[in-house]
């Protein structure tokens, strides 16, 4: 029996999801592009997505990320990993199965820390896929790789908090169905560093909230948007504070752990699809009298891609296994390691697939250019590579603290 054996039900879901991808998701990609072009609105919500969502629900491929059987699939992280990888092969699949960020993380936060009112008003429609949400933590004026830097002020005034500040890269904020945000800000600048921040539930149409612009990513205006948002005297009832004052940093860590590994799982799927496209292109295109696949350097790229994918998949599965068995805190090193390794390796494979495709690889005729943009962004999202490497190194060095010179 393998350490990474999964249940029969999880294997059935894999088979069902693979069939869903082949029968519905991949064919829908062209329809999606046609509907987006016809609408002329970069944030249009195309009907094909709702059709995919309905089919996913019909097949039982809904809320697969959610560990609670009552509201989700009830899978472990280890069981969910291959499913997230499969969904990562297409930019449509995660939303089609209601497994897309940042909604997944927000649903988990509302499940753990939300009031009954929050759960009825926001969590339920999020689980049903009829609402979208945003997560507002990153700010333009500070180095947000250190979450303790956030400056958006949350000042208590009677039975309300008054919010002032600016956020950006609030993904999903321009989604046509986005109704609510989870916002991180500073309630007590005088408190200990990791107790200064709090999180609140804020309707996106609350008075004083202004979505200023969408931030393109490598020139792509993503449909869900990455918004810059201004908060000016936004009044939030005390009951919309999550968990309690000073709990924002702790909530962010609880939220980002699973979110990071989900991103990595999907990155492996993107790498697999890039390798598949690279092999097909290399076999079918002829230069100087022979298929590109006959060139030694191309064969090296293909071999290295397979080796690299297997390595990051195993590290991801190990991280998922540890999260399930000893908890997210004990899996910190593995989560950080895979967050560095998976996007970087997937990015290298996509880059080589683009090279094999020639000029076609940088067009929208293939999914490679978009995949490259998203994967490059992933090296910054949920913490840049450097922050995760620093955390890993600190944990390694901690074993040898007694070797440091005295007084330093």
Short mmCIF file of C-alpha atoms in Angstrom, two decimals:
data_model
loop_
_atom_site.label_atom_id
_atom_site.label_comp_id
_atom_site.label_asym_id
_atom_site.label_seq_id
_atom_site.Cartn_x
_atom_site.Cartn_y
_atom_site.Cartn_z
CA UNK A 1 0.00 0.00 0.00
CA UNK A 2 1.40 3.39 -1.02
CA UNK A 3 1.74 6.28 1.44
CA UNK A 4 -0.29 8.36 -1.01
CA UNK A 5 -3.10 5.89 -1.66
CA UNK A 6 -6.50 7.57 -1.85
CA UNK A 7 -10.04 6.35 -1.34
CA UNK A 8 -12.09 4.65 -4.01
CA UNK A 9 -14.49 7.60 -4.02
CA UNK A 10 -11.65 10.07 -4.63
CA UNK A 11 -10.45 7.92 -7.53
CA UNK A 12 -13.98 7.91 -8.97
CA UNK A 13 -14.07 11.71 -8.74
CA UNK A 14 -10.77 11.87 -10.62
CA UNK A 15 -12.19 9.74 -13.43
CA UNK A 16 -15.38 11.79 -13.54
CA UNK A 17 -13.44 15.06 -13.57
CA UNK A 18 -11.17 13.87 -16.38
CA UNK A 19 -14.24 12.99 -18.44
CA UNK A 20 -15.81 16.38 -17.63
CA UNK A 21 -12.66 18.15 -18.83
CA UNK A 22 -12.55 16.22 -22.11
CA UNK A 23 -16.28 16.34 -22.83
CA UNK A 24 -17.08 19.87 -21.71
CA UNK A 25 -14.28 22.10 -20.41
CA UNK A 26 -11.72 21.96 -23.24
CA UNK A 27 -14.41 22.39 -25.95
CA UNK A 28 -15.84 25.32 -23.95
CA UNK A 29 -12.57 27.29 -24.12
CA UNK A 30 -13.22 28.39 -27.70
CA UNK A 31 -16.86 29.23 -26.91
CA UNK A 32 -15.71 31.25 -23.90
CA UNK A 33 -13.34 33.32 -26.06
CA UNK A 34 -16.06 33.91 -28.66
CA UNK A 35 -18.57 35.06 -26.03
CA UNK A 36 -16.03 37.37 -24.40
CA UNK A 37 -15.11 38.97 -27.75
CA UNK A 38 -18.75 39.39 -28.73
CA UNK A 39 -19.58 41.09 -25.41
CA UNK A 40 -16.79 43.65 -25.74
CA UNK A 41 -16.58 43.82 -21.94
CA UNK A 42 -13.44 42.37 -20.31
CA UNK A 43 -15.45 41.58 -17.16
CA UNK A 44 -18.46 40.04 -18.89
CA UNK A 45 -19.77 36.83 -17.31
CA UNK A 46 -20.18 34.47 -20.29
CA UNK A 47 -23.15 32.07 -20.34
CA UNK A 48 -20.87 29.12 -21.10
CA UNK A 49 -19.54 29.32 -17.55
CA UNK A 50 -22.99 28.86 -16.08
CA UNK A 51 -23.52 25.90 -18.39
CA UNK A 52 -20.28 24.35 -17.16
CA UNK A 53 -21.26 24.98 -13.54
CA UNK A 54 -24.60 23.27 -14.05
CA UNK A 55 -22.92 20.24 -15.63
CA UNK A 56 -20.33 20.07 -12.84
CA UNK A 57 -23.08 20.10 -10.22
CA UNK A 58 -24.99 17.42 -12.09
CA UNK A 59 -21.89 15.21 -12.02
CA UNK A 60 -21.17 15.83 -8.33
CA UNK A 61 -18.02 17.81 -9.14
CA UNK A 62 -18.93 20.73 -6.90
CA UNK A 63 -17.07 22.32 -3.94
CA UNK A 64 -14.47 19.59 -4.23
CA UNK A 65 -12.06 21.68 -2.15
CA UNK A 66 -14.37 21.81 0.86
CA UNK A 67 -13.40 19.29 3.59
CA UNK A 68 -16.84 19.27 5.23
CA UNK A 69 -19.17 16.57 3.80
CA UNK A 70 -22.28 18.62 4.55
CA UNK A 71 -21.26 21.46 2.25
CA UNK A 72 -18.50 19.99 0.13
CA UNK A 73 -16.90 16.79 -1.06
CA UNK A 74 -15.43 15.94 2.35
CA UNK A 75 -12.03 15.10 0.87
CA UNK A 76 -8.64 15.30 2.54
CA UNK A 77 -5.93 17.58 1.12
CA UNK A 78 -4.24 14.48 -0.27
CA UNK A 79 -7.40 13.39 -2.05
CA UNK A 80 -8.09 16.88 -3.37
CA UNK A 81 -4.57 17.38 -4.78
CA UNK A 82 -5.02 15.34 -7.99
CA UNK A 83 -8.41 16.98 -8.58
CA UNK A 84 -6.96 20.48 -8.27
CA UNK A 85 -4.19 19.45 -10.64
CA UNK A 86 -6.72 18.32 -13.24
CA UNK A 87 -8.67 21.58 -12.89
CA UNK A 88 -5.43 23.51 -13.28
CA UNK A 89 -5.21 22.37 -16.89
CA UNK A 90 -7.84 24.95 -17.92
CA UNK A 91 -8.57 28.46 -16.68
CA UNK A 92 -12.29 27.61 -16.80
CA UNK A 93 -12.34 24.47 -14.67
CA UNK A 94 -11.82 25.86 -11.14
CA UNK A 95 -14.78 28.25 -11.40
CA UNK A 96 -16.85 25.62 -13.21
CA UNK A 97 -16.46 23.39 -10.14
CA UNK A 98 -16.75 26.25 -7.62
CA UNK A 99 -13.14 25.68 -6.59
CA UNK A 100 -11.61 28.99 -7.64
CA UNK A 101 -9.60 31.45 -5.60
CA UNK A 102 -10.25 33.68 -3.75
CA UNK A 103 -13.75 32.29 -3.15
CA UNK A 104 -12.40 29.03 -1.72
CA UNK A 105 -10.34 30.81 0.93
CA UNK A 106 -13.14 33.22 1.74
CA UNK A 107 -15.59 30.36 2.16
CA UNK A 108 -13.21 28.66 4.58
CA UNK A 109 -12.81 31.90 6.57
CA UNK A 110 -16.57 32.46 6.76
CA UNK A 111 -17.10 28.83 7.74
CA UNK A 112 -14.55 29.08 10.57
CA UNK A 113 -15.01 32.64 11.81
CA UNK A 114 -18.23 34.05 10.34
CA UNK A 115 -21.44 34.66 12.27
CA UNK A 116 -24.67 32.87 11.47
CA UNK A 117 -25.73 36.00 9.60
CA UNK A 118 -22.54 35.92 7.50
CA UNK A 119 -23.09 32.28 6.71
CA UNK A 120 -26.68 32.83 5.62
CA UNK A 121 -26.06 36.03 3.65
CA UNK A 122 -22.69 35.23 2.07
CA UNK A 123 -21.41 31.71 2.70
CA UNK A 124 -24.52 29.94 1.45
CA UNK A 125 -24.64 31.73 -1.95
CA UNK A 126 -20.87 31.31 -2.29
CA UNK A 127 -21.24 27.58 -1.76
CA UNK A 128 -24.10 27.60 -4.27
CA UNK A 129 -21.95 29.43 -6.84
CA UNK A 130 -24.44 32.28 -7.22
CA UNK A 131 -22.15 34.87 -5.63
CA UNK A 132 -18.47 35.80 -5.92
CA UNK A 133 -16.21 37.45 -3.34
CA UNK A 134 -12.92 39.32 -3.08
CA UNK A 135 -10.07 39.31 -0.58
CA UNK A 136 -8.52 42.72 0.13
CA UNK A 137 -5.18 42.53 1.92
CA UNK A 138 -2.43 43.81 -0.43
CA UNK A 139 -1.83 47.57 -0.52
CA UNK A 140 -0.06 49.81 -3.07
CA UNK A 141 1.68 51.98 -0.49
CA UNK A 142 3.52 49.32 1.54
CA UNK A 143 5.52 46.13 1.00
CA UNK A 144 2.64 43.73 1.44
CA UNK A 145 4.88 40.66 1.39
CA UNK A 146 5.03 41.47 5.10
CA UNK A 147 1.35 41.41 6.08
CA UNK A 148 2.06 43.31 9.29
CA UNK A 149 2.71 46.39 7.11
CA UNK A 150 -0.93 46.89 6.14
CA UNK A 151 -2.01 50.46 6.81
CA UNK A 152 -5.74 50.60 6.04
CA UNK A 153 -7.14 51.99 9.29
CA UNK A 154 -10.07 50.47 11.13
CA UNK A 155 -11.07 52.92 13.87
CA UNK A 156 -13.82 51.99 16.29
CA UNK A 157 -16.63 54.52 16.58
CA UNK A 158 -19.43 53.33 18.82
CA UNK A 159 -20.93 50.17 17.37
CA UNK A 160 -19.10 50.62 14.06
CA UNK A 161 -15.60 50.70 12.63
CA UNK A 162 -14.58 53.42 10.18
CA UNK A 163 -12.29 52.22 7.40
CA UNK A 164 -9.88 54.45 5.48
CA UNK A 165 -7.15 53.39 3.09
CA UNK A 166 -6.48 51.74 -0.22
CA UNK A 167 -6.10 48.16 -1.42
CA UNK A 168 -5.07 46.67 -4.72
CA UNK A 169 -4.84 43.29 -6.43
CA UNK A 170 -8.21 42.46 -4.87
CA UNK A 171 -8.91 39.55 -7.21
CA UNK A 172 -12.54 38.87 -8.14
CA UNK A 173 -13.64 42.42 -7.24
CA UNK A 174 -14.71 43.07 -10.85
CA UNK A 175 -16.51 39.76 -11.23
CA UNK A 176 -20.12 40.46 -12.20
CA UNK A 177 -21.34 38.39 -9.24
CA UNK A 178 -19.00 39.86 -6.61
CA UNK A 179 -21.01 41.14 -3.64
CA UNK A 180 -18.67 41.01 -0.65
CA UNK A 181 -15.05 41.40 0.42
CA UNK A 182 -13.01 40.20 3.35
CA UNK A 183 -10.80 43.16 4.24
CA UNK A 184 -7.67 43.21 6.38
CA UNK A 185 -6.68 46.40 8.15
CA UNK A 186 -5.15 47.83 11.30
CA UNK A 187 -7.33 48.26 14.40
CA UNK A 188 -4.58 48.95 16.97
CA UNK A 189 -1.20 50.33 15.82
CA UNK A 190 0.03 50.23 19.43
CA UNK A 191 -0.56 46.50 19.91
CA UNK A 192 2.18 43.86 19.49
CA UNK A 193 3.13 43.54 15.80
CA UNK A 194 1.02 40.47 15.03
CA UNK A 195 -1.99 41.69 17.03
CA UNK A 196 -2.49 45.02 15.24
CA UNK A 197 -4.51 43.64 12.33
CA UNK A 198 -8.14 42.61 12.04
CA UNK A 199 -10.41 41.29 9.29
CA UNK A 200 -13.93 42.40 8.48
CA UNK A 201 -16.72 41.47 6.12
CA UNK A 202 -17.50 44.44 3.87
CA UNK A 203 -20.15 44.58 1.09
CA UNK A 204 -18.51 45.74 -2.14
CA UNK A 205 -21.27 48.33 -2.61
CA UNK A 206 -20.90 49.80 0.90
CA UNK A 207 -20.93 53.63 0.96
CA UNK A 208 -17.37 54.92 0.66
CA UNK A 209 -16.05 51.87 -1.24
CA UNK A 210 -14.82 52.87 -4.70
CA UNK A 211 -13.43 50.35 -7.17
CA UNK A 212 -10.97 52.65 -8.92
CA UNK A 213 -9.56 50.48 -11.69
CA UNK A 214 -8.63 47.03 -12.85
CA UNK A 215 -4.95 46.10 -12.84
CA UNK A 216 -3.96 44.22 -16.01
CA UNK A 217 -1.52 41.34 -15.52
CA UNK A 218 1.08 41.26 -18.31
CA UNK A 219 -1.50 43.04 -20.45
CA UNK A 220 -4.30 40.58 -19.66
CA UNK A 221 -7.47 42.12 -18.24
CA UNK A 222 -8.58 39.06 -16.31
CA UNK A 223 -12.34 38.64 -16.35
CA UNK A 224 -12.65 38.52 -12.57
CA UNK A 225 -10.39 41.55 -12.24
CA UNK A 226 -7.56 42.58 -9.92
CA UNK A 227 -8.96 45.77 -8.48
CA UNK A 228 -7.51 48.83 -6.84
CA UNK A 229 -10.10 49.89 -4.23
CA UNK A 230 -10.38 53.08 -2.20
CA UNK A 231 -11.98 53.04 1.24
CA UNK A 232 -13.13 56.45 2.45
CA UNK A 233 -14.98 56.63 5.77
CA UNK A 234 -16.52 53.20 5.17
CA UNK A 235 -18.64 52.31 8.19
CA UNK A 236 -18.70 48.64 9.14
CA UNK A 237 -20.89 47.29 11.99
CA UNK A 238 -18.96 45.72 14.88
CA UNK A 239 -20.69 42.39 14.25
CA UNK A 240 -18.90 42.19 10.88
CA UNK A 241 -15.52 41.88 12.61
CA UNK A 242 -14.24 38.33 12.15
CA UNK A 243 -13.14 36.37 15.24
CA UNK A 244 -12.12 39.48 17.21
CA UNK A 245 -9.79 42.47 17.23
CA UNK A 246 -6.17 41.59 16.59
CA UNK A 247 -7.00 38.25 14.94
CA UNK A 248 -6.37 39.37 11.35
CA UNK A 249 -2.86 38.01 11.02
CA UNK A 250 -3.85 34.65 12.50
CA UNK A 251 -6.83 34.42 10.13
CA UNK A 252 -4.61 35.28 7.16
CA UNK A 253 -2.23 32.44 8.02
CA UNK A 254 -5.11 29.99 8.45
CA UNK A 255 -6.49 31.10 5.08
CA UNK A 256 -3.28 31.22 3.05
CA UNK A 257 -1.89 27.79 3.98
CA UNK A 258 -4.49 25.74 2.07
CA UNK A 259 -4.73 28.46 -0.58
CA UNK A 260 -1.02 28.22 -1.35
CA UNK A 261 -1.07 24.48 -1.86
CA UNK A 262 -4.21 24.72 -4.04
CA UNK A 263 -2.33 27.16 -6.29
CA UNK A 264 0.56 24.71 -6.51
CA UNK A 265 -1.69 21.81 -7.36
CA UNK A 266 -3.20 23.81 -10.22
CA UNK A 267 0.28 24.89 -11.37
CA UNK A 268 1.19 21.22 -11.84
CA UNK A 269 -1.87 20.82 -14.06
CA UNK A 270 -0.79 23.83 -16.12
CA UNK A 271 2.67 22.27 -16.49
CA UNK A 272 1.19 18.95 -17.60
CA UNK A 273 -0.89 20.64 -20.27
CA UNK A 274 2.11 22.63 -21.46
CA UNK A 275 4.15 19.43 -21.75
CA UNK A 276 1.35 17.76 -23.70
CA UNK A 277 1.14 20.72 -26.10
CA UNK A 278 4.93 20.78 -26.45
CA UNK A 279 5.04 17.09 -27.39
CA UNK A 280 2.21 17.42 -29.91
CA UNK A 281 3.78 20.46 -31.54
CA UNK A 282 7.25 18.91 -31.62
CA UNK A 283 5.94 15.75 -33.32
CA UNK A 284 3.81 17.56 -35.88
CA UNK A 285 6.08 20.42 -37.03
CA UNK A 286 8.92 19.86 -39.47
CA UNK A 287 12.02 22.03 -39.77
CA UNK A 288 15.06 21.32 -41.95
CA UNK A 289 13.58 18.06 -43.13
CA UNK A 290 12.72 16.43 -39.81
CA UNK A 291 10.20 16.80 -36.95
CA UNK A 292 11.25 19.22 -34.22
CA UNK A 293 10.93 16.29 -31.80
CA UNK A 294 14.03 14.67 -33.33
CA UNK A 295 16.27 17.47 -32.06
CA UNK A 296 18.29 16.51 -29.00
CA UNK A 297 17.63 19.77 -27.17
CA UNK A 298 13.86 19.34 -27.55
CA UNK A 299 14.08 15.81 -26.22
CA UNK A 300 16.09 17.14 -23.27
CA UNK A 301 13.35 19.70 -22.56
CA UNK A 302 10.66 17.03 -22.68
CA UNK A 303 12.60 14.66 -20.43
CA UNK A 304 13.44 17.42 -17.95
CA UNK A 305 9.80 18.51 -17.88
CA UNK A 306 8.62 15.02 -16.98
CA UNK A 307 11.27 14.71 -14.25
CA UNK A 308 10.47 18.14 -12.82
CA UNK A 309 6.70 17.57 -12.82
CA UNK A 310 7.07 14.28 -10.96
CA UNK A 311 9.31 15.94 -8.37
CA UNK A 312 6.97 18.85 -7.64
CA UNK A 313 3.97 16.52 -7.61
CA UNK A 314 5.59 14.34 -4.97
CA UNK A 315 6.51 17.35 -2.84
CA UNK A 316 2.96 18.65 -3.15
CA UNK A 317 1.53 15.29 -2.13
CA UNK A 318 3.90 15.17 0.84
CA UNK A 319 2.77 18.64 1.93
CA UNK A 320 -0.89 17.62 1.54
CA UNK A 321 -0.28 14.41 3.51
CA UNK A 322 1.37 16.32 6.36
CA UNK A 323 -1.44 18.88 6.43
CA UNK A 324 -3.89 16.01 6.84
CA UNK A 325 -1.90 14.07 9.45
CA UNK A 326 0.00 16.60 11.59
CA UNK A 327 -1.63 19.91 10.65
CA UNK A 328 -0.82 22.99 8.61
CA UNK A 329 1.63 24.40 11.15
CA UNK A 330 3.81 21.28 11.10
CA UNK A 331 3.69 21.31 7.29
CA UNK A 332 4.94 24.91 7.04
CA UNK A 333 8.29 24.02 5.47
CA UNK A 334 6.75 21.77 2.83
CA UNK A 335 4.01 24.31 2.00
CA UNK A 336 6.62 27.07 1.63
CA UNK A 337 8.89 24.82 -0.43
CA UNK A 338 6.19 23.84 -2.89
CA UNK A 339 5.02 27.45 -3.18
CA UNK A 340 8.52 28.31 -4.43
CA UNK A 341 9.10 25.22 -6.55
CA UNK A 342 5.78 24.59 -8.33
CA UNK A 343 5.24 27.98 -10.02
CA UNK A 344 8.93 28.30 -10.98
CA UNK A 345 9.12 24.84 -12.52
CA UNK A 346 5.74 25.15 -14.25
CA UNK A 347 6.85 28.52 -15.60
CA UNK A 348 10.01 26.99 -17.08
CA UNK A 349 8.02 24.23 -18.78
CA UNK A 350 5.48 26.68 -20.21
CA UNK A 351 8.32 28.89 -21.45
CA UNK A 352 9.88 25.98 -23.33
CA UNK A 353 6.51 24.96 -24.74
CA UNK A 354 6.12 28.50 -26.06
CA UNK A 355 9.56 28.23 -27.69
CA UNK A 356 8.59 24.99 -29.42
CA UNK A 357 5.41 26.62 -30.72
CA UNK A 358 7.35 29.52 -32.22
CA UNK A 359 5.38 32.68 -32.87
CA UNK A 360 2.10 30.85 -32.27
CA UNK A 361 3.11 30.27 -28.67
CA UNK A 362 2.89 33.95 -27.76
CA UNK A 363 -0.56 34.40 -29.30
CA UNK A 364 -3.94 33.58 -27.82
CA UNK A 365 -4.36 30.70 -30.29
CA UNK A 366 -2.87 28.51 -27.58
CA UNK A 367 -3.31 28.75 -23.79
CA UNK A 368 0.44 29.05 -23.19
CA UNK A 369 0.84 32.84 -23.13
CA UNK A 370 -2.00 33.26 -20.65
CA UNK A 371 -0.66 30.40 -18.57
CA UNK A 372 2.79 32.03 -18.50
CA UNK A 373 1.32 35.32 -17.27
CA UNK A 374 -0.66 33.62 -14.52
CA UNK A 375 2.23 31.44 -13.36
CA UNK A 376 4.64 34.38 -13.29
CA UNK A 377 2.12 36.24 -11.15
CA UNK A 378 1.89 33.22 -8.85
CA UNK A 379 5.53 33.74 -7.86
CA UNK A 380 4.24 36.87 -6.08
CA UNK A 381 0.71 35.92 -5.03
CA UNK A 382 0.25 34.57 -1.49
CA UNK A 383 3.79 35.70 -0.67
CA UNK A 384 6.78 36.12 -3.01
CA UNK A 385 9.40 33.39 -3.40
CA UNK A 386 11.88 35.30 -1.26
CA UNK A 387 9.58 35.36 1.80
CA UNK A 388 9.01 31.60 1.62
CA UNK A 389 12.74 30.90 1.16
CA UNK A 390 13.48 33.10 4.17
CA UNK A 391 11.01 31.12 6.28
CA UNK A 392 12.53 27.80 5.19
CA UNK A 393 16.06 28.98 5.85
CA UNK A 394 15.16 30.28 9.31
CA UNK A 395 13.70 26.93 10.29
CA UNK A 396 16.81 25.14 9.04
CA UNK A 397 19.20 27.53 10.80
CA UNK A 398 17.27 27.25 14.05
CA UNK A 399 18.85 23.84 14.58
CA UNK A 400 22.31 25.41 14.74
CA UNK A 401 21.68 28.49 16.87
CA UNK A 402 24.17 27.35 19.49
CA UNK A 403 26.97 27.92 16.94
CA UNK A 404 26.32 31.67 16.71
CA UNK A 405 28.91 33.88 18.44
CA UNK A 406 27.75 35.21 21.81
CA UNK A 407 26.15 38.64 21.80
CA UNK A 408 25.12 38.50 18.11
#
